[in-house]
Amino acid sequence: MLAFASRSKALVKRAPAAARWASSAASKDQFKILVVGGGSAGLTVANQLYKRFKSAGKALNEGDIAILDAAEYHYYQPGWTLVGAGLKQKEETRRNLDTLIPSHLAHIPENVKTFEPKSNSVTTASGRKIGYENLVVATGLQTNWSSIPGLEKALADPSSGVSSIYSYNTADKVWRDIDALRSGKAIFTQPAGVIKCAGAPQKIMWMAWDRYQRTGRGDTISVDFYTGTPSIFSVKKYADALNELRIQRGVGGYFNHNLVSVNPDAHRATFKTPDGTVDVEYTLLHVSPPMGPLEVMKDQPIVDQAGWVSVDQATLRHTNSEFGNVWALGDCSSLPTSKTAAAITGQAPVLTENLFSVVDTGKIANAAYDGYTSCPLLTGYGQLMLAEFKYGLEPKESFANILGDQAIPRAAYYYLKKDLFPWAYWNHMIKGNWFGSSGFIRPSFGQ
């Protein structure tokens, strides 16, 4: 999810009748369910909640569920790797948020400023107080570009050789830099700590490596991976396969090397290691920046010490029993799993079922999230390693029995990432009709 704090108000034309209804619904100061955030998690769960109540014959009225978000645009961020690899145009990854919110949901084009769970309300940046019966927090996380001195200057310079797939504004610069390089040293970085899709920093590296091999530049360009983490991937099965691939391809691996500054004038990057700091020259530098909770979330009563919304890792309900009507999912949550769009497909049905059950019966349902997440690891053009796993970093694969071992890069998995997943996202997931590994079938959770 994009940094929630950076979103701006949507200005989209509506039909007159729809505009009048939307204005009326959005002007209410009390909602049955208030969803804070209109990213992948917010849109998905809001639509699933509405449909779950309706399927049980207990349909909510139009406007009983509201999405609070001042964004002008909604982004399909997994597509930015495809943009960086020259496979998509960045415009394909962006749509006006207002056009993605159906008429039965209210849209409040504001951002949250404070949470007041004891009074079942939030206050927006404009000072408006909004009440709720149930609150779903899906605000995402923020990308901390400024925490690396020199990075923002380098990204703004078209000729710096520095780029990143982690923003809409810079994803296309990645492809221009990769395609333009004829010789030298290409460095790809990954920070220590929590980031969105921890496999993405090396996905774009593998695509660049393959591009250079296919265009006869493999002998004149060296490719190195500098990561602040101790291994190339967190799940051993896939880490072993990726490291073997790295060695076979002659890609340098520098572990526990965390990028701390960039000098675009000298084309030097500084990394912190357990033994001190090292300066490295580069010709091309792809940076995956540090990330963390939104500034607005810090010190809020619903977050833990790190700034994540504290929820039970199975039910997605707040860990504080006093806040039993507060729920969270996606990147803003404390769930101990990788922060990916795929994880949301596992989380949203669980949250939906549990929230519905609490409203309907006063009791939590049997729905439990097992930590499922997925990282489609592009390893080159026409090949992809499909990492799927759950809590405990244990593989939980969906296609192995049909298509073969998911630690082996395959063309079938590549086209899932390139074509099927974007189609499913825009047409079904954010509309509440796609449940990840369950496809179009809503999980029953044994009920």
Tab-separated table of C-alpha atoms in Angstrom:
chain	number	residue	atom	x	y	z
A	1	MET	CA	0.000	0.000	0.000
A	2	LEU	CA	1.236	3.430	-0.773
A	3	ALA	CA	2.054	5.844	2.018
A	4	PHE	CA	-1.443	6.786	3.187
A	5	ALA	CA	-0.290	10.180	4.374
A	6	SER	CA	0.746	11.181	0.863
A	7	ARG	CA	-2.626	10.607	-0.777
A	8	SER	CA	-4.597	13.498	-2.226
A	9	LYS	CA	-8.306	14.122	-2.777
A	10	ALA	CA	-9.952	12.434	-5.729
A	11	LEU	CA	-11.736	14.609	-8.305
A	12	VAL	CA	-13.808	12.302	-10.495
A	13	LYS	CA	-17.020	13.070	-12.393
A	14	ARG	CA	-20.136	11.189	-11.277
A	15	ALA	CA	-23.634	11.042	-12.657
A	16	PRO	CA	-25.812	13.681	-10.879
A	17	ALA	CA	-27.952	11.165	-8.924
A	18	ALA	CA	-24.924	9.154	-7.847
A	19	ALA	CA	-23.145	12.343	-6.834
A	20	ARG	CA	-26.040	13.459	-4.665
A	21	TRP	CA	-26.279	10.082	-2.936
A	22	ALA	CA	-22.507	9.836	-2.451
A	23	SER	CA	-22.390	13.320	-0.983
A	24	SER	CA	-25.211	12.494	1.424
A	25	ALA	CA	-23.693	9.171	2.535
A	26	ALA	CA	-20.220	10.595	2.918
A	27	SER	CA	-21.497	13.492	5.012
A	28	LYS	CA	-22.826	11.197	7.734
A	29	ASP	CA	-20.962	11.216	11.030
A	30	GLN	CA	-21.738	7.622	12.072
A	31	PHE	CA	-21.233	4.324	10.223
A	32	LYS	CA	-21.810	0.653	10.887
A	33	ILE	CA	-18.325	-0.126	9.583
A	34	LEU	CA	-15.593	2.419	8.924
A	35	VAL	CA	-12.646	1.268	6.805
A	36	VAL	CA	-9.630	3.553	7.083
A	37	GLY	CA	-7.609	3.261	3.902
A	38	GLY	CA	-8.558	2.682	0.255
A	39	GLY	CA	-5.569	0.597	-0.799
A	40	SER	CA	-5.592	-3.094	-1.694
A	41	ALA	CA	-6.590	-4.155	1.811
A	42	GLY	CA	-9.234	-1.487	2.341
A	43	LEU	CA	-11.068	-1.944	-0.950
A	44	THR	CA	-10.930	-5.733	-0.736
A	45	VAL	CA	-12.253	-6.044	2.806
A	46	ALA	CA	-14.911	-3.336	2.437
A	47	ASN	CA	-16.416	-5.136	-0.535
A	48	GLN	CA	-16.142	-8.552	1.090
A	49	LEU	CA	-17.872	-7.286	4.228
A	50	TYR	CA	-20.773	-5.823	2.277
A	51	LYS	CA	-21.226	-9.053	0.316
A	52	ARG	CA	-20.902	-11.270	3.401
A	53	PHE	CA	-23.754	-9.510	5.184
A	54	LYS	CA	-25.829	-9.605	2.008
A	55	SER	CA	-25.212	-13.339	1.455
A	56	ALA	CA	-26.498	-14.036	4.978
A	57	GLY	CA	-29.730	-12.167	4.287
A	58	LYS	CA	-28.673	-9.350	6.569
A	59	ALA	CA	-27.691	-6.790	3.996
A	60	LEU	CA	-26.465	-3.463	5.270
A	61	ASN	CA	-27.999	-0.315	3.888
A	62	GLU	CA	-26.143	1.586	1.223
A	63	GLY	CA	-23.657	3.846	2.935
A	64	ASP	CA	-23.449	1.797	6.155
A	65	ILE	CA	-19.851	0.953	5.213
A	66	ALA	CA	-17.538	3.874	4.521
A	67	ILE	CA	-13.998	4.081	3.179
A	68	LEU	CA	-11.971	6.969	4.585
A	69	ASP	CA	-9.170	7.958	2.212
A	70	ALA	CA	-8.176	11.212	0.509
A	71	ALA	CA	-6.243	9.475	-2.283
A	72	GLU	CA	-6.732	10.603	-5.844
A	73	TYR	CA	-5.257	7.385	-7.223
A	74	HIS	CA	-5.150	3.706	-6.371
A	75	TYR	CA	-2.080	1.744	-7.487
A	76	TYR	CA	-1.421	-1.875	-8.352
A	77	GLN	CA	2.040	-1.881	-6.849
A	78	PRO	CA	3.067	-5.454	-7.804
A	79	GLY	CA	2.979	-4.126	-11.366
A	80	TRP	CA	5.855	-1.740	-10.760
A	81	THR	CA	8.362	-4.587	-11.104
A	82	LEU	CA	6.873	-5.291	-14.532
A	83	VAL	CA	7.224	-1.596	-15.383
A	84	GLY	CA	10.849	-1.653	-14.274
A	85	ALA	CA	11.447	-4.689	-16.466
A	86	GLY	CA	9.972	-3.018	-19.543
A	87	LEU	CA	6.903	-5.274	-19.631
A	88	LYS	CA	4.208	-2.737	-18.679
A	89	GLN	CA	3.594	0.988	-18.863
A	90	LYS	CA	3.259	2.569	-15.450
A	91	GLU	CA	-0.082	4.100	-16.416
A	92	GLU	CA	-1.501	0.553	-16.432
A	93	THR	CA	-0.893	0.351	-12.676
A	94	ARG	CA	-2.934	3.417	-11.701
A	95	ARG	CA	-6.649	4.213	-11.561
A	96	ASN	CA	-8.698	6.912	-9.888
A	97	LEU	CA	-9.696	5.641	-6.465
A	98	ASP	CA	-13.153	7.163	-6.651
A	99	THR	CA	-13.984	5.028	-9.695
A	100	LEU	CA	-13.148	1.845	-7.768
A	101	ILE	CA	-15.552	2.459	-4.875
A	102	PRO	CA	-19.017	1.060	-5.705
A	103	SER	CA	-22.159	3.064	-5.008
A	104	HIS	CA	-23.182	0.951	-2.005
A	105	LEU	CA	-20.051	2.074	-0.145
A	106	ALA	CA	-19.623	5.639	1.087
A	107	HIS	CA	-16.374	7.393	0.257
A	108	ILE	CA	-15.058	10.051	2.616
A	109	PRO	CA	-12.182	11.807	0.792
A	110	GLU	CA	-10.216	12.693	3.901
A	111	ASN	CA	-7.305	11.223	5.858
A	112	VAL	CA	-7.311	10.125	9.452
A	113	LYS	CA	-5.505	12.213	12.055
A	114	THR	CA	-6.298	10.474	15.343
A	115	PHE	CA	-7.991	7.318	16.565
A	116	GLU	CA	-10.206	7.451	19.663
A	117	PRO	CA	-11.190	3.795	20.223
A	118	LYS	CA	-12.665	4.464	23.665
A	119	SER	CA	-15.274	6.720	22.079
A	120	ASN	CA	-15.572	4.607	18.900
A	121	SER	CA	-14.520	7.463	16.677
A	122	VAL	CA	-11.742	8.914	14.544
A	123	THR	CA	-10.859	12.504	13.752
A	124	THR	CA	-9.803	13.483	10.247
A	125	ALA	CA	-7.114	15.924	9.190
A	126	SER	CA	-9.805	18.588	8.748
A	127	GLY	CA	-11.017	18.089	12.330
A	128	ARG	CA	-14.152	16.145	11.434
A	129	LYS	CA	-15.172	13.484	13.976
A	130	ILE	CA	-16.578	10.248	12.555
A	131	GLY	CA	-18.110	7.488	14.671
A	132	TYR	CA	-18.323	3.782	13.986
A	133	GLU	CA	-19.656	0.522	15.355
A	134	ASN	CA	-16.722	-1.425	13.909
A	135	LEU	CA	-13.415	-0.028	12.677
A	136	VAL	CA	-11.172	-1.712	10.086
A	137	VAL	CA	-7.707	-0.179	9.793
A	138	ALA	CA	-5.985	-0.648	6.439
A	139	THR	CA	-3.749	2.402	6.187
A	140	GLY	CA	-0.688	0.663	4.761
A	141	LEU	CA	2.876	1.721	5.501
A	142	GLN	CA	5.190	4.467	4.324
A	143	THR	CA	8.383	4.467	2.306
A	144	ASN	CA	11.140	6.386	4.067
A	145	TRP	CA	13.043	7.848	1.138
A	146	SER	CA	14.601	10.660	3.167
A	147	SER	CA	16.202	8.274	5.651
A	148	ILE	CA	18.983	7.611	3.127
A	149	PRO	CA	20.947	10.843	2.566
A	150	GLY	CA	21.420	11.612	-1.119
A	151	LEU	CA	18.767	9.212	-2.351
A	152	GLU	CA	16.025	11.711	-3.171
A	153	LYS	CA	18.486	13.905	-5.061
A	154	ALA	CA	19.711	10.923	-7.029
A	155	LEU	CA	16.206	9.732	-7.898
A	156	ALA	CA	15.272	13.194	-9.173
A	157	ASP	CA	18.277	13.311	-11.516
A	158	PRO	CA	17.470	11.609	-14.856
A	159	SER	CA	21.158	10.860	-15.485
A	160	SER	CA	22.148	9.636	-12.001
A	161	GLY	CA	21.767	5.923	-12.718
A	162	VAL	CA	19.793	5.606	-9.467
A	163	SER	CA	16.210	4.346	-9.515
A	164	SER	CA	13.605	2.332	-7.605
A	165	ILE	CA	10.544	0.224	-8.403
A	166	TYR	CA	9.020	1.271	-5.088
A	167	SER	CA	7.184	4.327	-6.424
A	168	TYR	CA	4.972	5.148	-9.363
A	169	ASN	CA	7.119	8.164	-10.207
A	170	THR	CA	10.376	6.213	-10.430
A	171	ALA	CA	9.347	2.760	-11.705
A	172	ASP	CA	9.776	3.720	-15.364
A	173	LYS	CA	13.197	5.241	-14.616
A	174	VAL	CA	14.286	1.749	-13.556
A	175	TRP	CA	13.672	0.418	-17.048
A	176	ARG	CA	15.352	3.394	-18.724
A	177	ASP	CA	18.443	2.935	-16.557
A	178	ILE	CA	18.606	-0.836	-17.048
A	179	ASP	CA	18.104	-0.636	-20.792
A	180	ALA	CA	20.614	2.198	-21.255
A	181	LEU	CA	23.508	0.567	-19.383
A	182	ARG	CA	26.212	-0.783	-21.653
A	183	SER	CA	29.005	-1.537	-19.201
A	184	GLY	CA	29.944	-1.134	-15.572
A	185	LYS	CA	28.657	-2.218	-12.192
A	186	ALA	CA	24.953	-2.686	-11.479
A	187	ILE	CA	24.076	-2.836	-7.785
A	188	PHE	CA	20.685	-3.806	-6.356
A	189	THR	CA	19.933	-3.201	-2.674
A	190	GLN	CA	17.536	-4.439	-0.030
A	191	PRO	CA	17.221	-2.811	3.406
A	192	ALA	CA	17.150	-4.508	6.761
A	193	GLY	CA	13.750	-4.551	8.439
A	194	VAL	CA	10.176	-4.742	7.231
A	195	ILE	CA	9.420	-3.786	3.635
A	196	LYS	CA	6.628	-4.385	1.145
A	197	CYS	CA	7.206	-7.622	-0.769
A	198	ALA	CA	10.638	-8.601	0.452
A	199	GLY	CA	11.342	-10.473	-2.775
A	200	ALA	CA	10.905	-7.446	-5.026
A	201	PRO	CA	14.455	-6.058	-4.592
A	202	GLN	CA	15.900	-9.144	-6.254
A	203	LYS	CA	13.114	-9.635	-8.796
A	204	ILE	CA	14.205	-6.545	-10.686
A	205	MET	CA	17.836	-7.619	-10.330
A	206	TRP	CA	17.137	-10.951	-12.019
A	207	MET	CA	15.264	-9.228	-14.821
A	208	ALA	CA	18.176	-6.834	-15.388
A	209	TRP	CA	20.656	-9.723	-15.366
A	210	ASP	CA	18.596	-11.605	-17.946
A	211	ARG	CA	18.227	-8.507	-20.094
A	212	TYR	CA	21.992	-8.098	-20.191
A	213	GLN	CA	22.517	-11.742	-21.093
A	214	ARG	CA	19.976	-11.611	-23.915
A	215	THR	CA	21.468	-8.437	-25.389
A	216	GLY	CA	25.110	-9.531	-25.253
A	217	ARG	CA	26.106	-7.288	-22.350
A	218	GLY	CA	26.645	-10.010	-19.769
A	219	ASP	CA	30.441	-9.827	-20.113
A	220	THR	CA	30.635	-6.039	-19.707
A	221	ILE	CA	28.200	-5.554	-16.812
A	222	SER	CA	28.630	-7.045	-13.339
A	223	VAL	CA	25.538	-7.533	-11.171
A	224	ASP	CA	25.689	-7.527	-7.365
A	225	PHE	CA	23.059	-7.878	-4.633
A	226	TYR	CA	23.639	-5.925	-1.409
A	227	THR	CA	21.161	-6.745	1.330
A	228	GLY	CA	20.871	-5.730	4.955
A	229	THR	CA	19.481	-9.192	5.710
A	230	PRO	CA	21.552	-12.289	6.536
A	231	SER	CA	20.232	-14.344	3.597
A	232	ILE	CA	18.848	-13.897	0.125
A	233	PHE	CA	15.300	-14.860	1.199
A	234	SER	CA	13.579	-15.667	4.468
A	235	VAL	CA	12.163	-19.101	3.587
A	236	LYS	CA	14.923	-21.720	3.475
A	237	LYS	CA	13.521	-23.747	0.589
A	238	TYR	CA	13.453	-20.758	-1.737
A	239	ALA	CA	16.582	-19.186	-0.258
A	240	ASP	CA	18.599	-22.300	-1.087
A	241	ALA	CA	17.320	-22.313	-4.667
A	242	LEU	CA	17.888	-18.575	-5.117
A	243	ASN	CA	21.388	-18.674	-3.713
A	244	GLU	CA	22.288	-21.558	-6.004
A	245	LEU	CA	20.917	-19.518	-8.900
A	246	ARG	CA	22.965	-16.524	-7.788
A	247	ILE	CA	26.158	-18.547	-7.783
A	248	GLN	CA	25.404	-20.163	-11.146
A	249	ARG	CA	24.792	-16.756	-12.715
A	250	GLY	CA	27.829	-15.111	-11.191
A	251	VAL	CA	25.866	-12.524	-9.239
A	252	GLY	CA	27.698	-11.157	-6.218
A	253	GLY	CA	26.008	-11.590	-2.864
A	254	TYR	CA	26.801	-9.186	-0.019
A	255	PHE	CA	24.768	-9.975	3.072
A	256	ASN	CA	24.322	-7.837	6.201
A	257	HIS	CA	25.174	-4.824	4.029
A	258	ASN	CA	22.591	-2.114	4.699
A	259	LEU	CA	22.550	0.977	2.452
A	260	VAL	CA	22.911	4.147	4.553
A	261	SER	CA	23.772	6.886	2.034
A	262	VAL	CA	24.159	7.661	-1.654
A	263	ASN	CA	26.597	10.093	-3.260
A	264	PRO	CA	25.197	10.581	-6.780
A	265	ASP	CA	27.969	12.986	-7.801
A	266	ALA	CA	30.696	10.436	-7.064
A	267	HIS	CA	28.542	7.404	-7.938
A	268	ARG	CA	29.284	5.856	-4.588
A	269	ALA	CA	27.005	4.044	-2.150
A	270	THR	CA	27.796	3.548	1.536
A	271	PHE	CA	26.732	0.402	3.360
A	272	LYS	CA	26.727	-0.369	7.053
A	273	THR	CA	28.048	-3.819	7.956
A	274	PRO	CA	28.668	-5.626	11.244
A	275	ASP	CA	32.304	-4.497	10.948
A	276	GLY	CA	31.711	-0.850	10.076
A	277	THR	CA	30.931	0.883	6.785
A	278	VAL	CA	32.076	0.282	3.222
A	279	ASP	CA	31.928	2.550	0.170
A	280	VAL	CA	31.094	0.939	-3.164
A	281	GLU	CA	31.241	2.450	-6.628
A	282	TYR	CA	28.322	1.860	-8.963
A	283	THR	CA	27.284	2.636	-12.507
A	284	LEU	CA	23.667	1.683	-11.923
A	285	LEU	CA	22.094	1.608	-8.480
A	286	HIS	CA	18.635	0.239	-7.798
A	287	VAL	CA	17.487	1.120	-4.283
A	288	SER	CA	14.803	-0.550	-2.195
A	289	PRO	CA	14.357	2.043	0.570
A	290	PRO	CA	13.555	1.458	4.251
A	291	MET	CA	9.895	1.396	5.234
A	292	GLY	CA	7.851	1.601	8.388
A	293	PRO	CA	4.543	2.627	9.955
A	294	LEU	CA	2.921	5.856	8.833
A	295	GLU	CA	3.837	8.946	10.788
A	296	VAL	CA	0.172	9.460	11.641
A	297	MET	CA	0.048	6.024	13.289
A	298	LYS	CA	2.834	6.680	15.768
A	299	ASP	CA	1.651	6.994	19.365
A	300	GLN	CA	-1.941	6.180	18.437
A	301	PRO	CA	-3.728	4.103	21.114
A	302	ILE	CA	-4.338	1.200	18.719
A	303	VAL	CA	-0.690	0.538	17.753
A	304	ASP	CA	2.109	-1.452	19.372
A	305	GLN	CA	5.513	-0.052	20.319
A	306	ALA	CA	6.772	-0.402	16.760
A	307	GLY	CA	3.802	1.514	15.332
A	308	TRP	CA	1.819	-1.384	13.822
A	309	VAL	CA	-1.860	-1.899	14.629
A	310	SER	CA	-1.806	-4.654	17.244
A	311	VAL	CA	-4.081	-7.515	16.205
A	312	ASP	CA	-4.386	-11.192	17.036
A	313	GLN	CA	-2.402	-13.080	14.419
A	314	ALA	CA	-5.216	-15.583	13.822
A	315	THR	CA	-8.444	-13.544	14.131
A	316	LEU	CA	-7.186	-10.079	13.060
A	317	ARG	CA	-9.108	-8.558	15.957
A	318	HIS	CA	-7.370	-6.015	18.179
A	319	THR	CA	-5.337	-7.540	21.009
A	320	ASN	CA	-6.759	-5.093	23.549
A	321	SER	CA	-10.111	-6.508	24.661
A	322	GLU	CA	-11.353	-2.963	25.290
A	323	PHE	CA	-11.047	-2.393	21.540
A	324	GLY	CA	-12.921	-5.504	20.457
A	325	ASN	CA	-14.580	-3.652	17.586
A	326	VAL	CA	-11.223	-2.650	16.056
A	327	TRP	CA	-9.704	-4.803	13.317
A	328	ALA	CA	-6.733	-4.463	10.968
A	329	LEU	CA	-5.156	-6.143	7.980
A	330	GLY	CA	-2.515	-5.529	5.358
A	331	ASP	CA	0.717	-3.599	5.698
A	332	CYS	CA	-0.340	-1.526	8.741
A	333	SER	CA	-1.009	-4.579	10.898
A	334	SER	CA	1.251	-6.344	13.380
A	335	LEU	CA	0.715	-9.708	11.650
A	336	PRO	CA	4.087	-11.526	11.561
A	337	THR	CA	4.098	-12.313	7.854
A	338	SER	CA	5.382	-10.722	4.666
A	339	LYS	CA	3.515	-7.609	3.575
A	340	THR	CA	2.169	-8.467	0.131
A	341	ALA	CA	-1.047	-8.178	-1.874
A	342	ALA	CA	-1.247	-11.971	-1.767
A	343	ALA	CA	-1.293	-11.879	2.038
A	344	ILE	CA	-4.399	-9.693	1.876
A	345	THR	CA	-6.222	-12.403	-0.072
A	346	GLY	CA	-5.707	-14.664	2.941
A	347	GLN	CA	-6.434	-12.028	5.572
A	348	ALA	CA	-9.556	-10.347	4.185
A	349	PRO	CA	-11.850	-13.417	4.277
A	350	VAL	CA	-10.788	-14.171	7.859
A	351	LEU	CA	-11.405	-10.637	9.062
A	352	THR	CA	-14.699	-10.523	7.176
A	353	GLU	CA	-15.981	-13.763	8.689
A	354	ASN	CA	-14.930	-12.874	12.221
A	355	LEU	CA	-16.327	-9.342	12.111
A	356	PHE	CA	-19.598	-10.603	10.612
A	357	SER	CA	-19.899	-13.277	13.303
A	358	VAL	CA	-19.285	-10.805	16.123
A	359	VAL	CA	-21.963	-8.480	14.748
A	360	ASP	CA	-24.373	-11.347	14.060
A	361	THR	CA	-23.897	-13.536	17.153
A	362	GLY	CA	-21.651	-11.598	19.500
A	363	LYS	CA	-18.975	-14.288	19.169
A	364	ILE	CA	-15.852	-14.715	17.068
A	365	ALA	CA	-16.093	-17.254	14.226
A	366	ASN	CA	-13.813	-20.214	13.531
A	367	ALA	CA	-11.919	-18.265	10.868
A	368	ALA	CA	-8.169	-18.194	11.487
A	369	TYR	CA	-5.417	-16.700	9.357
A	370	ASP	CA	-2.418	-19.014	9.025
A	371	GLY	CA	-0.009	-16.361	7.799
A	372	TYR	CA	-0.370	-17.222	4.107
A	373	THR	CA	1.517	-14.957	1.772
A	374	SER	CA	3.114	-15.254	-1.617
A	375	CYS	CA	6.059	-13.780	-3.452
A	376	PRO	CA	6.145	-14.419	-7.206
A	377	LEU	CA	9.919	-14.232	-7.723
A	378	LEU	CA	10.730	-13.256	-11.268
A	379	THR	CA	14.073	-14.838	-12.164
A	380	GLY	CA	14.159	-13.744	-15.810
A	381	TYR	CA	11.985	-13.179	-18.839
A	382	GLY	CA	9.649	-16.137	-19.166
A	383	GLN	CA	10.538	-17.679	-15.801
A	384	LEU	CA	9.373	-17.281	-12.221
A	385	MET	CA	9.827	-19.028	-8.869
A	386	LEU	CA	6.499	-18.947	-7.013
A	387	ALA	CA	7.201	-18.701	-3.294
A	388	GLU	CA	4.143	-19.328	-1.119
A	389	PHE	CA	4.410	-19.772	2.617
A	390	LYS	CA	2.718	-19.265	5.977
A	391	TYR	CA	3.617	-18.541	9.587
A	392	GLY	CA	6.876	-20.151	10.648
A	393	LEU	CA	8.271	-19.556	7.135
A	394	GLU	CA	6.794	-22.890	6.124
A	395	PRO	CA	5.984	-23.397	2.420
A	396	LYS	CA	2.289	-23.565	1.577
A	397	GLU	CA	2.155	-24.119	-2.149
A	398	SER	CA	-0.976	-23.988	-4.306
A	399	PHE	CA	0.245	-25.222	-7.686
A	400	ALA	CA	3.037	-27.701	-6.955
A	401	ASN	CA	0.835	-30.758	-7.533
A	402	ILE	CA	-0.289	-29.406	-10.882
A	403	LEU	CA	2.611	-27.436	-12.326
A	404	GLY	CA	5.566	-28.811	-10.383
A	405	ASP	CA	7.989	-27.749	-7.650
A	406	GLN	CA	7.510	-24.035	-7.082
A	407	ALA	CA	11.184	-23.535	-6.203
A	408	ILE	CA	12.011	-24.269	-9.854
A	409	PRO	CA	11.495	-21.237	-12.116
A	410	ARG	CA	8.799	-21.977	-14.686
A	411	ALA	CA	7.117	-20.198	-17.577
A	412	ALA	CA	3.637	-21.043	-16.268
A	413	TYR	CA	4.308	-19.174	-13.027
A	414	TYR	CA	5.744	-16.238	-14.997
A	415	TYR	CA	2.504	-15.724	-16.900
A	416	LEU	CA	0.514	-15.911	-13.678
A	417	LYS	CA	2.497	-12.914	-12.440
A	418	LYS	CA	2.581	-11.038	-15.733
A	419	ASP	CA	-0.995	-11.531	-16.911
A	420	LEU	CA	-3.363	-13.420	-14.590
A	421	PHE	CA	-2.642	-11.679	-11.297
A	422	PRO	CA	-3.081	-8.095	-12.624
A	423	TRP	CA	-6.342	-9.125	-14.321
A	424	ALA	CA	-7.629	-10.809	-11.167
A	425	TYR	CA	-6.638	-7.812	-9.056
A	426	TRP	CA	-8.476	-5.130	-11.036
A	427	ASN	CA	-11.492	-7.215	-11.994
A	428	HIS	CA	-12.055	-9.335	-8.901
A	429	MET	CA	-9.802	-8.923	-5.841
A	430	ILE	CA	-10.506	-5.301	-4.967
A	431	LYS	CA	-14.175	-5.907	-5.786
A	432	GLY	CA	-14.315	-8.568	-3.087
A	433	ASN	CA	-14.641	-11.545	-5.420
A	434	TRP	CA	-11.138	-13.053	-5.346
A	435	PHE	CA	-9.834	-15.143	-2.472
A	436	GLY	CA	-6.283	-15.922	-3.537
A	437	SER	CA	-5.527	-19.632	-3.520
A	438	SER	CA	-9.297	-20.271	-3.172
A	439	GLY	CA	-9.989	-18.408	-6.403
A	440	PHE	CA	-13.591	-17.232	-6.625
A	441	ILE	CA	-14.771	-19.456	-3.775
A	442	ARG	CA	-15.116	-17.754	-0.391
A	443	PRO	CA	-13.511	-19.956	2.299
A	444	SER	CA	-16.101	-21.596	4.577
A	445	PHE	CA	-13.775	-22.019	7.591
A	446	GLY	CA	-15.547	-25.253	8.469
A	447	GLN	CA	-18.903	-23.591	9.048
